Amino acid sequence: MGRLISIASGKGGTGKTTTAANLSIALGKMGYKVCAVDADLTMANLSLVMGIDDAYTTIHDVLAGRADINDAIYATAYENVHVIPAAIDWEHVIRADPRRLPETIKPLKGKFDFVIIDSPAGLQMDAMNAMLSGEEVLLVTNPEISCLTDTMKVGMVLRKAGLAVLGFVLNRYGRSDNDIPPDVAEEVMEIPLLAVIPEDPPVREATLEGVPVVEYKPNSPGAKAFMELAERITRIAGFKARVMR
């Protein structure tokens, strides 16, 4: 059976979607069958980052009772990686019932090795429904104290709700001389630090190109950090790398 991993944070703009996309493709490169789910129902953009911009059926249609989840799964240009996109128009948002997210997403674990769920930030109802669609959670934060503490709170709530908190990603480290160092961040978060993603221009360039950096510039520091994150996740999950591509 596959692993259901929610990508979560206490604040918007930390890099959850970037992390979800790059982790998905990195796992695909390692030979795993992956489905990335855009569960951010009001601010969807995972599908655009992963090169799907013309999806007819989306998770919103499924949550509105108008389609089956299997009709919303799309192959991407990246080997072993599929995506379930979300709609970007308000009409679809209004029709979708976010309370159906867990029952919609959980059955995917029988089809994929990893289901990566890109969730909204914070602890509002939409965010909670998305995050609780997973069985495990990977937190994403930036090296700023307010971001760390808000994300720590999300982790505490999710742990109490029954999710296993795998650890956290310290994203965009090195932007400022005032950045909180990784060892201090780990002390604040009180969970394992799984990866430090440096502030790396190719990551932003890749986003503008609509191609995740692990594919856009695989030898860049940011891409290597995301690949290392994927390796850590597979070790935690008890998987062995199948094929490195």
PDB file of N, CA, C and O in Angstrom, residues 10 113 178:
ATOM      1  N   GLY A  10       2.316  26.650   8.304  1.00  0.00           N
ATOM      2  CA  GLY A  10       1.522  27.579   9.091  1.00  0.00           C
ATOM      3  C   GLY A  10       1.262  28.881   8.369  1.00  0.00           C
ATOM      4  O   GLY A  10       0.364  29.637   8.753  1.00  0.00           O
ATOM      5  N   ASP A 113       2.550   4.439  -5.052  1.00  0.00           N
ATOM      6  CA  ASP A 113       3.489   4.259  -3.946  1.00  0.00           C
ATOM      7  C   ASP A 113       3.450   5.458  -3.003  1.00  0.00           C
ATOM      8  O   ASP A 113       3.551   5.303  -1.785  1.00  0.00           O
ATOM      9  N   ASN A 178      19.932  37.271   8.668  1.00  0.00           N
ATOM     10  CA  ASN A 178      19.141  37.074   9.881  1.00  0.00           C
ATOM     11  C   ASN A 178      18.388  35.746   9.897  1.00  0.00           C
ATOM     12  O   ASN A 178      17.603  35.495  10.820  1.00  0.00           O
TER      13      ASN A 178
END
